[in-house]
């Protein structure tokens, strides 16, 4: 009797058009043929925390998966991960345990030294997170060295919708790309993120990491709509503007962030549809070194 491999069986099912097969995510074997001077090490980071506010909530799990990539955005493989649990100063809320599976018993007596994180991250040329607006704020509070590194976001910096994907959640994107993993544990999420970035986008056929790097390398501009008419706030919100309450030292105003190529169009929109006059607006250039941080 001739035996076929599980992968052959999966391909046979897929070839019928009646089935879609999801493959379990595993570490990516490292290709070594590319000269080292043509590669960099990226670090995919994911944190599990006791809540959403870095001012009062704490990290309970710290995950990082290093990956080697070429300058044009091809992932060559992954390196051994960093995964540590940490006991917070207050009990883990039940909803966080339900979401992550992390219990108070699991973290009891566990600590993470900033020096451990610093040593592991020393090799990184780029930090990537899925929803970097969340992870960067917590990470920089834990180890200030993260504030000196460029960051990118696998959720925001890849044109998933334009490429035919639905949604932006990591698990859903990974499933649409043909993979599955056990979600909401830090290192597992990191490996899933790297695997997702290693795939080719359906329409352009470029590696997802290449699209992310292109976006991360572009300067962006914060544009502040100070003293905008109150009755137009919904129009600003619908266009993607966010409200800043002024407690962080920045203006109390609506603001947005746009690529360099869209800066003049956005200023024109504000002058012609919001203020209805010429007005000097506060703008600020943002790069990967401060994007997604409290400084931006």
Short mmCIF file of C-alpha atoms in Angstrom, two decimals:
data_model
loop_
_atom_site.label_atom_id
_atom_site.label_comp_id
_atom_site.label_asym_id
_atom_site.label_seq_id
_atom_site.Cartn_x
_atom_site.Cartn_y
_atom_site.Cartn_z
CA UNK A 1 0.00 0.00 0.00
CA UNK A 2 1.35 3.42 -0.95
CA UNK A 3 1.29 5.96 1.85
CA UNK A 4 0.95 9.68 1.18
CA UNK A 5 2.17 12.41 3.49
CA UNK A 6 -0.24 14.60 5.40
CA UNK A 7 0.87 17.54 3.25
CA UNK A 8 0.06 15.59 0.08
CA UNK A 9 -3.35 14.79 1.50
CA UNK A 10 -3.90 18.46 2.36
CA UNK A 11 -2.99 19.50 -1.18
CA UNK A 12 -5.32 16.87 -2.61
CA UNK A 13 -8.19 18.27 -0.55
CA UNK A 14 -7.36 21.84 -1.60
CA UNK A 15 -7.17 20.86 -5.26
CA UNK A 16 -10.84 19.85 -5.21
CA UNK A 17 -11.87 23.42 -4.49
CA UNK A 18 -14.25 22.13 -1.82
CA UNK A 19 -11.85 22.45 1.11
CA UNK A 20 -9.47 24.94 2.65
CA UNK A 21 -6.75 23.51 4.87
CA UNK A 22 -5.13 25.50 7.67
CA UNK A 23 -1.55 24.60 8.59
CA UNK A 24 -0.17 24.93 12.12
CA UNK A 25 2.39 27.68 12.52
CA UNK A 26 5.89 26.47 13.42
CA UNK A 27 9.26 28.27 13.63
CA UNK A 28 10.64 29.20 10.20
CA UNK A 29 13.90 27.40 9.31
CA UNK A 30 16.75 29.87 8.79
CA UNK A 31 18.20 30.29 5.31
CA UNK A 32 21.94 30.97 5.51
CA UNK A 33 22.93 31.54 1.88
CA UNK A 34 22.41 35.31 1.93
CA UNK A 35 25.50 37.32 3.01
CA UNK A 36 25.08 38.80 6.48
CA UNK A 37 25.79 42.34 5.29
CA UNK A 38 22.60 42.10 3.21
CA UNK A 39 20.40 41.09 6.14
CA UNK A 40 19.05 42.56 9.36
CA UNK A 41 17.46 41.14 12.50
CA UNK A 42 13.94 42.25 13.32
CA UNK A 43 12.13 41.61 16.57
CA UNK A 44 8.43 40.81 16.67
CA UNK A 45 7.14 41.80 20.10
CA UNK A 46 3.91 40.98 21.90
CA UNK A 47 2.85 41.77 25.45
CA UNK A 48 0.08 40.40 27.60
CA UNK A 49 -1.02 42.91 30.23
CA UNK A 50 -3.52 43.38 33.05
CA UNK A 51 -5.35 46.07 31.04
CA UNK A 52 -5.11 48.72 28.35
CA UNK A 53 -3.64 51.71 30.21
CA UNK A 54 0.16 51.69 30.63
CA UNK A 55 -0.16 54.27 33.40
CA UNK A 56 -1.94 51.85 35.74
CA UNK A 57 -1.79 48.37 34.21
CA UNK A 58 1.18 46.00 34.06
CA UNK A 59 2.91 43.50 31.80
CA UNK A 60 2.31 39.87 32.77
CA UNK A 61 3.93 38.20 29.76
CA UNK A 62 6.71 39.43 27.50
CA UNK A 63 7.26 37.69 24.17
CA UNK A 64 9.79 38.42 21.43
CA UNK A 65 10.67 36.41 18.33
CA UNK A 66 13.73 37.52 16.35
CA UNK A 67 13.65 37.05 12.59
CA UNK A 68 16.28 37.55 9.92
CA UNK A 69 15.23 39.49 6.83
CA UNK A 70 16.71 40.97 3.68
CA UNK A 71 16.65 44.69 3.02
CA UNK A 72 13.96 44.21 0.36
CA UNK A 73 11.65 42.49 2.84
CA UNK A 74 12.10 38.75 2.50
CA UNK A 75 12.10 36.81 5.77
CA UNK A 76 14.87 34.22 5.91
CA UNK A 77 13.82 32.53 9.13
CA UNK A 78 13.32 32.87 12.86
CA UNK A 79 15.71 32.63 15.82
CA UNK A 80 15.01 31.26 19.34
CA UNK A 81 12.32 33.27 21.16
CA UNK A 82 12.19 35.18 24.42
CA UNK A 83 9.16 34.39 26.57
CA UNK A 84 8.81 35.34 30.23
CA UNK A 85 5.97 35.63 32.72
CA UNK A 86 5.80 38.37 35.34
CA UNK A 87 3.81 38.67 38.55
CA UNK A 88 1.99 42.03 38.70
CA UNK A 89 1.56 44.06 41.88
CA UNK A 90 -2.21 43.47 41.81
CA UNK A 91 -4.19 40.29 41.01
CA UNK A 92 -4.81 39.50 37.35
CA UNK A 93 -8.42 40.45 36.47
CA UNK A 94 -10.66 37.46 35.62
CA UNK A 95 -11.38 38.79 32.11
CA UNK A 96 -7.63 38.90 31.37
CA UNK A 97 -7.24 35.31 32.55
CA UNK A 98 -10.18 34.31 30.35
CA UNK A 99 -8.59 36.05 27.36
CA UNK A 100 -4.97 34.93 27.79
CA UNK A 101 -5.17 31.78 29.88
CA UNK A 102 -2.63 33.30 32.27
CA UNK A 103 -3.56 32.70 35.92
CA UNK A 104 -2.25 34.19 39.14
CA UNK A 105 -0.69 30.82 39.96
CA UNK A 106 1.27 30.80 36.70
CA UNK A 107 2.93 34.16 37.38
CA UNK A 108 3.50 33.72 41.13
CA UNK A 109 7.08 34.65 41.96
CA UNK A 110 7.97 35.31 38.31
CA UNK A 111 9.97 38.41 37.39
CA UNK A 112 11.46 39.93 34.25
CA UNK A 113 14.55 42.11 34.54
CA UNK A 114 14.82 45.05 32.13
CA UNK A 115 18.44 43.97 31.63
CA UNK A 116 17.23 40.62 30.23
CA UNK A 117 15.06 42.41 27.72
CA UNK A 118 17.84 44.85 26.83
CA UNK A 119 20.31 42.05 26.15
CA UNK A 120 17.84 40.16 23.97
CA UNK A 121 16.78 43.24 22.00
CA UNK A 122 20.34 44.47 21.41
CA UNK A 123 20.51 42.72 18.03
CA UNK A 124 17.33 44.30 16.66
CA UNK A 125 17.32 46.79 13.78
CA UNK A 126 13.50 47.06 13.89
CA UNK A 127 10.71 46.29 16.36
CA UNK A 128 7.39 45.06 14.94
CA UNK A 129 4.14 44.58 16.84
CA UNK A 130 0.56 43.86 15.83
CA UNK A 131 -1.08 47.03 17.15
CA UNK A 132 2.14 48.86 17.97
CA UNK A 133 0.12 51.76 19.42
CA UNK A 134 -0.59 49.47 22.37
CA UNK A 135 2.65 47.52 22.76
CA UNK A 136 5.11 50.39 22.34
CA UNK A 137 3.65 52.40 25.23
CA UNK A 138 4.00 49.48 27.65
CA UNK A 139 7.39 48.38 26.28
CA UNK A 140 9.00 51.82 26.63
CA UNK A 141 7.82 52.11 30.23
CA UNK A 142 9.44 48.75 30.98
CA UNK A 143 12.77 49.40 29.23
CA UNK A 144 13.63 52.86 27.94
CA UNK A 145 15.88 51.42 25.22
CA UNK A 146 12.79 50.67 23.14
CA UNK A 147 12.42 54.44 22.66
CA UNK A 148 15.67 54.51 20.66
CA UNK A 149 14.61 51.87 18.12
CA UNK A 150 12.40 52.20 15.03
CA UNK A 151 8.98 50.56 15.24
CA UNK A 152 6.50 49.30 12.67
CA UNK A 153 2.99 47.86 12.98
CA UNK A 154 1.91 44.69 11.18
CA UNK A 155 -1.71 45.77 11.60
CA UNK A 156 -1.44 49.33 10.24
CA UNK A 157 1.57 49.22 7.91
CA UNK A 158 0.42 46.47 5.54
CA UNK A 159 -2.51 47.21 3.14
CA UNK A 160 -4.51 44.15 4.17
CA UNK A 161 -7.88 45.43 2.95
CA UNK A 162 -6.49 46.53 -0.43
CA UNK A 163 -4.99 43.05 -0.82
CA UNK A 164 -8.36 41.37 -0.27
CA UNK A 165 -8.18 40.51 3.42
CA UNK A 166 -11.10 41.11 5.77
CA UNK A 167 -10.44 42.62 9.19
CA UNK A 168 -7.10 43.35 10.80
CA UNK A 169 -7.03 41.04 13.84
CA UNK A 170 -3.94 38.84 13.91
CA UNK A 171 -5.80 35.55 14.25
CA UNK A 172 -8.22 36.37 11.43
CA UNK A 173 -5.46 37.54 9.07
CA UNK A 174 -3.40 34.43 9.81
CA UNK A 175 -6.40 32.19 9.13
CA UNK A 176 -7.07 33.89 5.79
CA UNK A 177 -3.42 33.33 4.88
CA UNK A 178 -3.86 29.59 5.50
CA UNK A 179 -2.43 29.14 9.01
CA UNK A 180 -3.60 28.63 12.58
CA UNK A 181 -2.04 29.00 16.03
CA UNK A 182 -2.92 29.05 19.71
CA UNK A 183 -3.60 32.75 20.23
CA UNK A 184 -3.22 35.18 23.14
CA UNK A 185 0.09 33.88 24.46
CA UNK A 186 2.90 36.27 23.72
CA UNK A 187 5.48 34.10 21.93
CA UNK A 188 2.79 32.29 19.93
CA UNK A 189 1.39 35.62 18.75
CA UNK A 190 4.89 36.77 17.79
CA UNK A 191 5.60 33.68 15.70
CA UNK A 192 2.20 34.05 14.05
CA UNK A 193 3.03 37.66 13.20
CA UNK A 194 6.37 36.73 11.63
CA UNK A 195 4.75 33.93 9.62
CA UNK A 196 2.09 36.33 8.38
CA UNK A 197 4.74 38.84 7.28
CA UNK A 198 6.61 36.08 5.43
CA UNK A 199 3.64 35.41 3.13
CA UNK A 200 3.16 37.05 -0.25
CA UNK A 201 0.24 39.43 -0.57
CA UNK A 202 -2.48 38.00 -2.86
CA UNK A 203 -2.73 40.82 -5.41
CA UNK A 204 0.73 42.39 -5.64
CA UNK A 205 2.58 39.16 -4.82
CA UNK A 206 5.09 41.13 -2.76
CA UNK A 207 6.14 39.85 0.67
CA UNK A 208 4.01 41.38 3.42
CA UNK A 209 7.19 42.45 5.22
CA UNK A 210 8.28 44.37 2.12
CA UNK A 211 5.06 46.41 2.25
CA UNK A 212 5.56 47.02 5.96
CA UNK A 213 9.16 48.19 5.49
CA UNK A 214 8.14 50.54 2.69
CA UNK A 215 5.52 52.14 4.92
CA UNK A 216 7.78 52.29 7.98
CA UNK A 217 10.55 54.02 6.01
CA UNK A 218 8.27 56.81 4.83
CA UNK A 219 8.09 60.04 6.82
CA UNK A 220 4.62 60.83 8.09
CA UNK A 221 3.02 64.03 9.30
CA UNK A 222 0.85 64.79 12.29
CA UNK A 223 -1.64 67.53 11.47
CA UNK A 224 -3.47 69.27 14.30
CA UNK A 225 -6.90 70.83 13.80
CA UNK A 226 -6.71 73.25 16.72
CA UNK A 227 -9.85 75.26 17.47
CA UNK A 228 -11.81 73.40 14.80
CA UNK A 229 -15.55 74.19 14.88
CA UNK A 230 -17.25 71.95 17.42
CA UNK A 231 -20.15 71.10 15.11
CA UNK A 232 -17.71 69.55 12.61
CA UNK A 233 -16.14 67.12 15.08
CA UNK A 234 -18.07 64.17 13.62
CA UNK A 235 -16.72 65.00 10.17
CA UNK A 236 -13.17 64.96 11.53
CA UNK A 237 -13.79 61.73 13.42
CA UNK A 238 -15.22 60.06 10.32
CA UNK A 239 -12.06 61.02 8.43
CA UNK A 240 -9.88 59.28 11.01
CA UNK A 241 -8.98 62.16 13.29
CA UNK A 242 -8.37 61.37 16.97
CA UNK A 243 -9.05 63.58 19.97
CA UNK A 244 -6.24 64.56 22.33
CA UNK A 245 -7.34 65.94 25.70
CA UNK A 246 -4.19 68.00 26.24
CA UNK A 247 -3.08 66.24 29.43
CA UNK A 248 0.07 64.91 27.73
CA UNK A 249 1.44 68.36 26.93
CA UNK A 250 0.28 68.29 23.33
CA UNK A 251 -2.57 70.48 22.05
CA UNK A 252 -6.13 69.86 23.18
CA UNK A 253 -7.41 69.23 19.67
CA UNK A 254 -8.30 66.77 16.93
CA UNK A 255 -5.33 65.41 15.00
CA UNK A 256 -4.47 62.92 12.30
CA UNK A 257 -1.37 61.30 10.84
CA UNK A 258 -0.83 61.03 7.09
CA UNK A 259 1.98 59.98 4.72
CA UNK A 260 4.15 62.66 3.17
CA UNK A 261 2.32 62.32 -0.16
CA UNK A 262 -1.04 63.14 1.46
CA UNK A 263 0.07 66.08 3.58
CA UNK A 264 -0.94 68.89 1.21
CA UNK A 265 -4.28 67.25 0.40
CA UNK A 266 -5.09 66.99 4.11
CA UNK A 267 -4.19 70.63 4.74
CA UNK A 268 -6.39 71.60 1.78
CA UNK A 269 -9.28 69.58 3.25
CA UNK A 270 -9.01 71.37 6.59
CA UNK A 271 -8.82 74.83 5.05
CA UNK A 272 -11.68 74.32 2.58
CA UNK A 273 -14.06 72.05 4.51
CA UNK A 274 -13.39 72.70 8.20
CA UNK A 275 -12.07 76.22 8.72
CA UNK A 276 -13.35 77.69 5.40
CA UNK A 277 -10.37 80.04 5.30
CA UNK A 278 -6.60 80.15 5.12
CA UNK A 279 -5.17 79.12 8.47
CA UNK A 280 -1.73 78.24 9.82
CA UNK A 281 -1.92 74.69 11.15
CA UNK A 282 0.44 72.87 13.48
CA UNK A 283 2.24 70.03 11.69
CA UNK A 284 4.96 67.71 12.91
CA UNK A 285 7.07 65.14 11.07
CA UNK A 286 6.89 61.63 12.53
CA UNK A 287 9.34 58.81 11.78
CA UNK A 288 9.57 55.17 12.82
CA UNK A 289 11.71 56.23 15.78
CA UNK A 290 8.81 57.97 17.53
CA UNK A 291 5.70 56.72 15.74
CA UNK A 292 3.21 54.88 17.98
CA UNK A 293 4.91 56.29 21.11
CA UNK A 294 3.66 58.75 23.73
CA UNK A 295 5.95 61.31 22.07
CA UNK A 296 3.86 61.12 18.89
#
